Short mmCIF file of C-alpha atoms and ligand atoms in Angstrom, two decimals:
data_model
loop_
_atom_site.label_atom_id
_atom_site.label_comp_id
_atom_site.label_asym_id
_atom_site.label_seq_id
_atom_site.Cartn_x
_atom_site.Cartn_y
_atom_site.Cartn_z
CA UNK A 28 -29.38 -192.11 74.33
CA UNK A 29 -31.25 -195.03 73.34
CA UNK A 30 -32.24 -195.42 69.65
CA UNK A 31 -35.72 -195.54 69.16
CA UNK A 32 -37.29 -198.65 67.08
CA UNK A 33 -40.22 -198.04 64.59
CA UNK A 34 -42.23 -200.35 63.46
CA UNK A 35 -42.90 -200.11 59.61
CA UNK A 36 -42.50 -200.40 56.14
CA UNK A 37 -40.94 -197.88 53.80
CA UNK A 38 -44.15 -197.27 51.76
CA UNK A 39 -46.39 -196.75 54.06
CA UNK A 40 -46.38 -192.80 54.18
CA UNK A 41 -47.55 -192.78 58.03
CA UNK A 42 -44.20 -194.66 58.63
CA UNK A 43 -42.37 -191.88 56.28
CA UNK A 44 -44.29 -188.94 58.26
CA UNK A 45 -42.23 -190.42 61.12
CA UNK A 46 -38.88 -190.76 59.08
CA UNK A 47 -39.18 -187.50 58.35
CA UNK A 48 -39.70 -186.34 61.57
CA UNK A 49 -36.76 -188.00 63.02
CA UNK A 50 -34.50 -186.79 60.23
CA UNK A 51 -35.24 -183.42 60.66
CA UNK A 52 -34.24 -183.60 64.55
CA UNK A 53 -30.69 -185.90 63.54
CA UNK A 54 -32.18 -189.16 65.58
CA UNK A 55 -30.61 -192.54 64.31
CA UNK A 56 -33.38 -194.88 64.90
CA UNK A 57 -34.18 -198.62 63.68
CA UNK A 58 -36.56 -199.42 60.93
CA UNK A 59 -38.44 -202.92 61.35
CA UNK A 60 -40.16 -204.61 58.69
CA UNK A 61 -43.65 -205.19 59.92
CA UNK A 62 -45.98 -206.01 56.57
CA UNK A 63 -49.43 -204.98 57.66
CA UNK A 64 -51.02 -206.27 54.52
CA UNK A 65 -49.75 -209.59 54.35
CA UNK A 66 -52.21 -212.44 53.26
CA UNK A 67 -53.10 -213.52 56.69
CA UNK A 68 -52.94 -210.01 58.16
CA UNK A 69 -50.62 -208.18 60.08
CA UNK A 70 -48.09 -210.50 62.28
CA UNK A 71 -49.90 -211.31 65.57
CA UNK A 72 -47.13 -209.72 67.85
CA UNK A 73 -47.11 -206.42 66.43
CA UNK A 74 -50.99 -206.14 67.56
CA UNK A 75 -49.50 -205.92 70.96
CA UNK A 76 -47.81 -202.76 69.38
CA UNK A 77 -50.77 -201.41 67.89
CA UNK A 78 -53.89 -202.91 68.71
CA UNK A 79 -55.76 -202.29 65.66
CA UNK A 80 -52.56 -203.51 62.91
CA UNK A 81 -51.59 -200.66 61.42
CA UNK A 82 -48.40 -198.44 60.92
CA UNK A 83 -46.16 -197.13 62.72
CA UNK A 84 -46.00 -198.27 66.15
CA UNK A 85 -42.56 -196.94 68.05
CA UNK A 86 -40.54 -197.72 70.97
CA UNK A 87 -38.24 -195.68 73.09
CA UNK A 88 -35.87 -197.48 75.98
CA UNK A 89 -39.07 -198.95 76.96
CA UNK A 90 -41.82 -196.70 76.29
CA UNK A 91 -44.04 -197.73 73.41
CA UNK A 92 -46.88 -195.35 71.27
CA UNK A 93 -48.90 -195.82 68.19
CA UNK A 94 -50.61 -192.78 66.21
CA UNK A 95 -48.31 -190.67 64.35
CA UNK A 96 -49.71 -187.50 65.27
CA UNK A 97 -48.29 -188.59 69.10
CA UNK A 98 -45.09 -190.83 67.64
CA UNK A 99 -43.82 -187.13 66.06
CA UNK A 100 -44.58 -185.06 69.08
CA UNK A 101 -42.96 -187.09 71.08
CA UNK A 102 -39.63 -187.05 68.60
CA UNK A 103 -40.05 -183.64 68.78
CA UNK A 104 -40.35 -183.21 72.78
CA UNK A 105 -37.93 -186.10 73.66
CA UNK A 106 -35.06 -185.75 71.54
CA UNK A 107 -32.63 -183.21 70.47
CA UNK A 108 -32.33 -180.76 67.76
CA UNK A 109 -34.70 -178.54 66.08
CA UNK A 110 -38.38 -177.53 67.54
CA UNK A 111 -40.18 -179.13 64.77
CA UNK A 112 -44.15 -177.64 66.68
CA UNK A 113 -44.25 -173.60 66.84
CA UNK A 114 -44.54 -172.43 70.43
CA UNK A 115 -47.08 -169.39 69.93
CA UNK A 116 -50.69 -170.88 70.46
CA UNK A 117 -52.41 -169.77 67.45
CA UNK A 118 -49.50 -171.15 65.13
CA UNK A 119 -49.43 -174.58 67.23
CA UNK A 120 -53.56 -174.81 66.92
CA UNK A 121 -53.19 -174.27 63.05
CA UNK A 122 -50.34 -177.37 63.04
CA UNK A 123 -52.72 -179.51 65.01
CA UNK A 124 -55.54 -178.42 62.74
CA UNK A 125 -53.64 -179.13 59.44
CA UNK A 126 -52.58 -183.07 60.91
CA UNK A 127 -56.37 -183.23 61.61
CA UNK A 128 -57.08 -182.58 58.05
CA UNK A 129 -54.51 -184.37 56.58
CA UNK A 130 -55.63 -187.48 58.59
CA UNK A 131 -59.52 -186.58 58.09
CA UNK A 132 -59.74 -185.79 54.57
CA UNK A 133 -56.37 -186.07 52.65
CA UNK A 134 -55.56 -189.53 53.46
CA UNK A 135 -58.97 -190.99 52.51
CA UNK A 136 -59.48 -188.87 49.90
CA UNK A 137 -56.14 -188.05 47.98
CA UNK A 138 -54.09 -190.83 49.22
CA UNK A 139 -56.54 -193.91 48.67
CA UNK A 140 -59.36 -192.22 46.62
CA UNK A 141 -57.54 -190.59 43.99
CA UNK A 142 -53.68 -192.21 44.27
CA UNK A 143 -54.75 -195.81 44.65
CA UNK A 144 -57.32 -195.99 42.10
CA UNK A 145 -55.42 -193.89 39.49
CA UNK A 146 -51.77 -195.40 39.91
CA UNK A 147 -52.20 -198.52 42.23
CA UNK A 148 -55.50 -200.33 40.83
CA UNK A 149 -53.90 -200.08 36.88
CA UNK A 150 -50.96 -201.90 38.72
CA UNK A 151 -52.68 -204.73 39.96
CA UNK A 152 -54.78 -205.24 36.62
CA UNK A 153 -58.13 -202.85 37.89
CA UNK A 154 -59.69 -200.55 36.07
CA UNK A 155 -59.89 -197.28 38.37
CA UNK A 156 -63.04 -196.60 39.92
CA UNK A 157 -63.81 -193.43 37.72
CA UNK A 158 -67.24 -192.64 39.19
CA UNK A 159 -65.53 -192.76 42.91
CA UNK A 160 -62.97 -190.30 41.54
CA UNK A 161 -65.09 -188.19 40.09
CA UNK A 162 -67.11 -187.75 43.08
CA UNK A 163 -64.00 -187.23 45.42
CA UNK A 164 -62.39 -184.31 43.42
CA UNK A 165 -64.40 -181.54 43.88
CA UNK A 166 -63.63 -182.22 48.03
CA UNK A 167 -59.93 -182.51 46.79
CA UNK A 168 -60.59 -179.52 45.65
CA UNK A 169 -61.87 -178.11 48.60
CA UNK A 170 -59.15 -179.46 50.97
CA UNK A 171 -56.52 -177.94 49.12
CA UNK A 172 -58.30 -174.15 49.73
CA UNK A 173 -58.39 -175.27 53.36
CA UNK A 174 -54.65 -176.29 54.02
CA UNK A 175 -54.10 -173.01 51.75
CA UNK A 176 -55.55 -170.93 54.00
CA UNK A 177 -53.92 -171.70 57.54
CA UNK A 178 -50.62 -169.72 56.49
CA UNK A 179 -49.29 -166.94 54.88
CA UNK A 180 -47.04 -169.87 53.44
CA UNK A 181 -44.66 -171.58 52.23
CA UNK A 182 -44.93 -173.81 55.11
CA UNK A 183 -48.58 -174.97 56.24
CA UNK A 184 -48.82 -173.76 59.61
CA UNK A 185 -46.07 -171.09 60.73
CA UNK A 186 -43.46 -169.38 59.60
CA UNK A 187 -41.14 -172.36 59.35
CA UNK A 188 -41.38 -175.90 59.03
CA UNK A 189 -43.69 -178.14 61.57
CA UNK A 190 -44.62 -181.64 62.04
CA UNK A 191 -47.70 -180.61 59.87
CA UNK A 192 -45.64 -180.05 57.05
CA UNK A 193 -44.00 -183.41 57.23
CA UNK A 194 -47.37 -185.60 58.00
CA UNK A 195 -48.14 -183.90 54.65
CA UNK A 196 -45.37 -184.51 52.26
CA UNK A 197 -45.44 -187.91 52.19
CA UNK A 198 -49.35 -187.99 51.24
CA UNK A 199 -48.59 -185.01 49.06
CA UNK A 200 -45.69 -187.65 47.16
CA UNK A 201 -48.57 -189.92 46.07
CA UNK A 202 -51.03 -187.23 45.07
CA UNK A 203 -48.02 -185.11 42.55
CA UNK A 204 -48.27 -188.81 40.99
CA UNK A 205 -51.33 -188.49 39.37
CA UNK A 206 -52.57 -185.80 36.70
CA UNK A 207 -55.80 -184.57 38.60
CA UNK A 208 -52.93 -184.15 40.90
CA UNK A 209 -50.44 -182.27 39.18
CA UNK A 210 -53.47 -180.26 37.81
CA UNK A 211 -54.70 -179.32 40.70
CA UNK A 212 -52.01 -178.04 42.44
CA UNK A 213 -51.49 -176.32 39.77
CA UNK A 214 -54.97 -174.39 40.55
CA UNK A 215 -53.37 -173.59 44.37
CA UNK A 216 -50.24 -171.87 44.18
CA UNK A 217 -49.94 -171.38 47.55
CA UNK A 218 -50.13 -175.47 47.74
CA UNK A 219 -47.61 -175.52 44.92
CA UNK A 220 -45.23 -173.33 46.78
CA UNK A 221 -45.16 -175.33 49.78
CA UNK A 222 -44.74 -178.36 47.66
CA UNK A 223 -41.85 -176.71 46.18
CA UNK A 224 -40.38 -176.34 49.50
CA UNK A 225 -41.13 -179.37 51.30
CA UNK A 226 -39.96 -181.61 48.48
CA UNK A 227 -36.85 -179.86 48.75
CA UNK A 228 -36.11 -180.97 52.50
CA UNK A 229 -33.33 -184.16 52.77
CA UNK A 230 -35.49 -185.37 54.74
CA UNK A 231 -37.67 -185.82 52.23
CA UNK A 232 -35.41 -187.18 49.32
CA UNK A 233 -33.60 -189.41 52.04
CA UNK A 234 -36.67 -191.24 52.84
CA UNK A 235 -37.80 -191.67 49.31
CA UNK A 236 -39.70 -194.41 48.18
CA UNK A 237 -41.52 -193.47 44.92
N1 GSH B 330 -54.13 -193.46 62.50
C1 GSH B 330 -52.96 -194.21 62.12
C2 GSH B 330 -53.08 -194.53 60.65
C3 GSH B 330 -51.92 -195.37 60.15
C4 GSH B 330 -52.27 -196.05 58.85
O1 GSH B 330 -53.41 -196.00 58.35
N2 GSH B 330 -51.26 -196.73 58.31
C5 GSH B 330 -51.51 -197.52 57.13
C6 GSH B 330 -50.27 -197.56 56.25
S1 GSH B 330 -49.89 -195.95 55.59
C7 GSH B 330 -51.81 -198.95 57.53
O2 GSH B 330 -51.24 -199.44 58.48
N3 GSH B 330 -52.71 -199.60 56.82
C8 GSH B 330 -53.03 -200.97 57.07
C9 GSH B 330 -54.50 -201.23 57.13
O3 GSH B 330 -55.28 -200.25 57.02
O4 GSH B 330 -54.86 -202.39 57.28
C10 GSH B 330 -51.70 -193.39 62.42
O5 GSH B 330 -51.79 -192.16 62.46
O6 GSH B 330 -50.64 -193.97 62.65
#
């Protein structure tokens, strides 16, 4: 079998989303360095690879796809190993609605709202933008009751582990790192459970970068 080629860097956790994927199913693949937010913008060639510069992009013996949501179902579907998507319809819809979610509101929100103005901005010599924080945490709030309530837990959409649960963990990484955070997941214990457990995954400590 050929080994697929994604397009990436480490710390992007769209990229990791897709790490994790493929370690869960066993698939050896090759990492590229592509460095989206270089000075002059992403490298011109990998536009061909995803038209609007951003990462992941993937190939497979010849077949190319961007959007993680579809690079994961297609590790799942084309390769090997464990079903990583549950096959009963209800438990499948509440996988597709937790990505949805994750991309809609955790992402913006806890990822670049909350992680890159607490941890990142101090970094690069910025004061965090307190009054955006503020304003986004009582929606962090309310995201957290949502992915709470798709499952009877630990994992966010079935009984066992889906792709859901590793879009999430890497975004999840970032959030842990800050004390609204911590605090906060805290207040959701069914959040904190599946925290517990998801952290606990190889995949997750073997594609580490924080
Ligand atoms: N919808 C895309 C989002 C990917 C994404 O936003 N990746 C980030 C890195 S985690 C990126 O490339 N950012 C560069 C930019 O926004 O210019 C996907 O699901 O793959």
């Amino acid at each position: 079998m050929t080994q697929p080629i994604l397009y990436g860097a480490a710390y992007s956790v769209y990229v990791r989303a897709a790490r994790m994927a493929l370690a869960e199913k066993g698939v050896g693949y090759r990492l590229i360095e592509v460095d989206v937010f270089a000075p002059n913008g992403p490298p011109t060639e990998h536009l061909s690879r995803q038209p609007f510069g951003k990462i992941p992009a993937f190939e497979h013996a010849g077949f190319r796809v961007y959007e993680t949501g579809a690079i994961t179902r297609y590790i799942d579907e084309a390769f090997d190993g464990p079903a990583l998507q549950p096959s009963d319809p209800r438990s499948r819809a509440r996988m597709t609605q937790a990505i949805s979610i994750l991309d809609g509101h955790v992402y913006p929100d806890l990822v670049w709202g909350l992680y890159v103005e607490r941890v990142e901005a101090p970094r690069l010599g910025r004061a965090p933008d307190e009054a955006r924080i503020a304003r986004l945490l009582p929606k962090a709030e309310t995201t957290l009751a949502a992915l709470s309530a798709l499952s009877d837990g630990p994992w966010l959409a079935a009984p066992g582990p889906t792709l859901a649960d590793f879009h999430a963990a890497p975004m999840f990484d970032l959030f842990v790192c800050t004390p609204e955070g911590q605090a906060m997941l805290l207040r959701h214990p069914r959040m904190a459970d599946w925290w517990r457990a998801v952290s606990a995954r190889p995949s997750f400590s073997a594609t580490a970068t924080v």
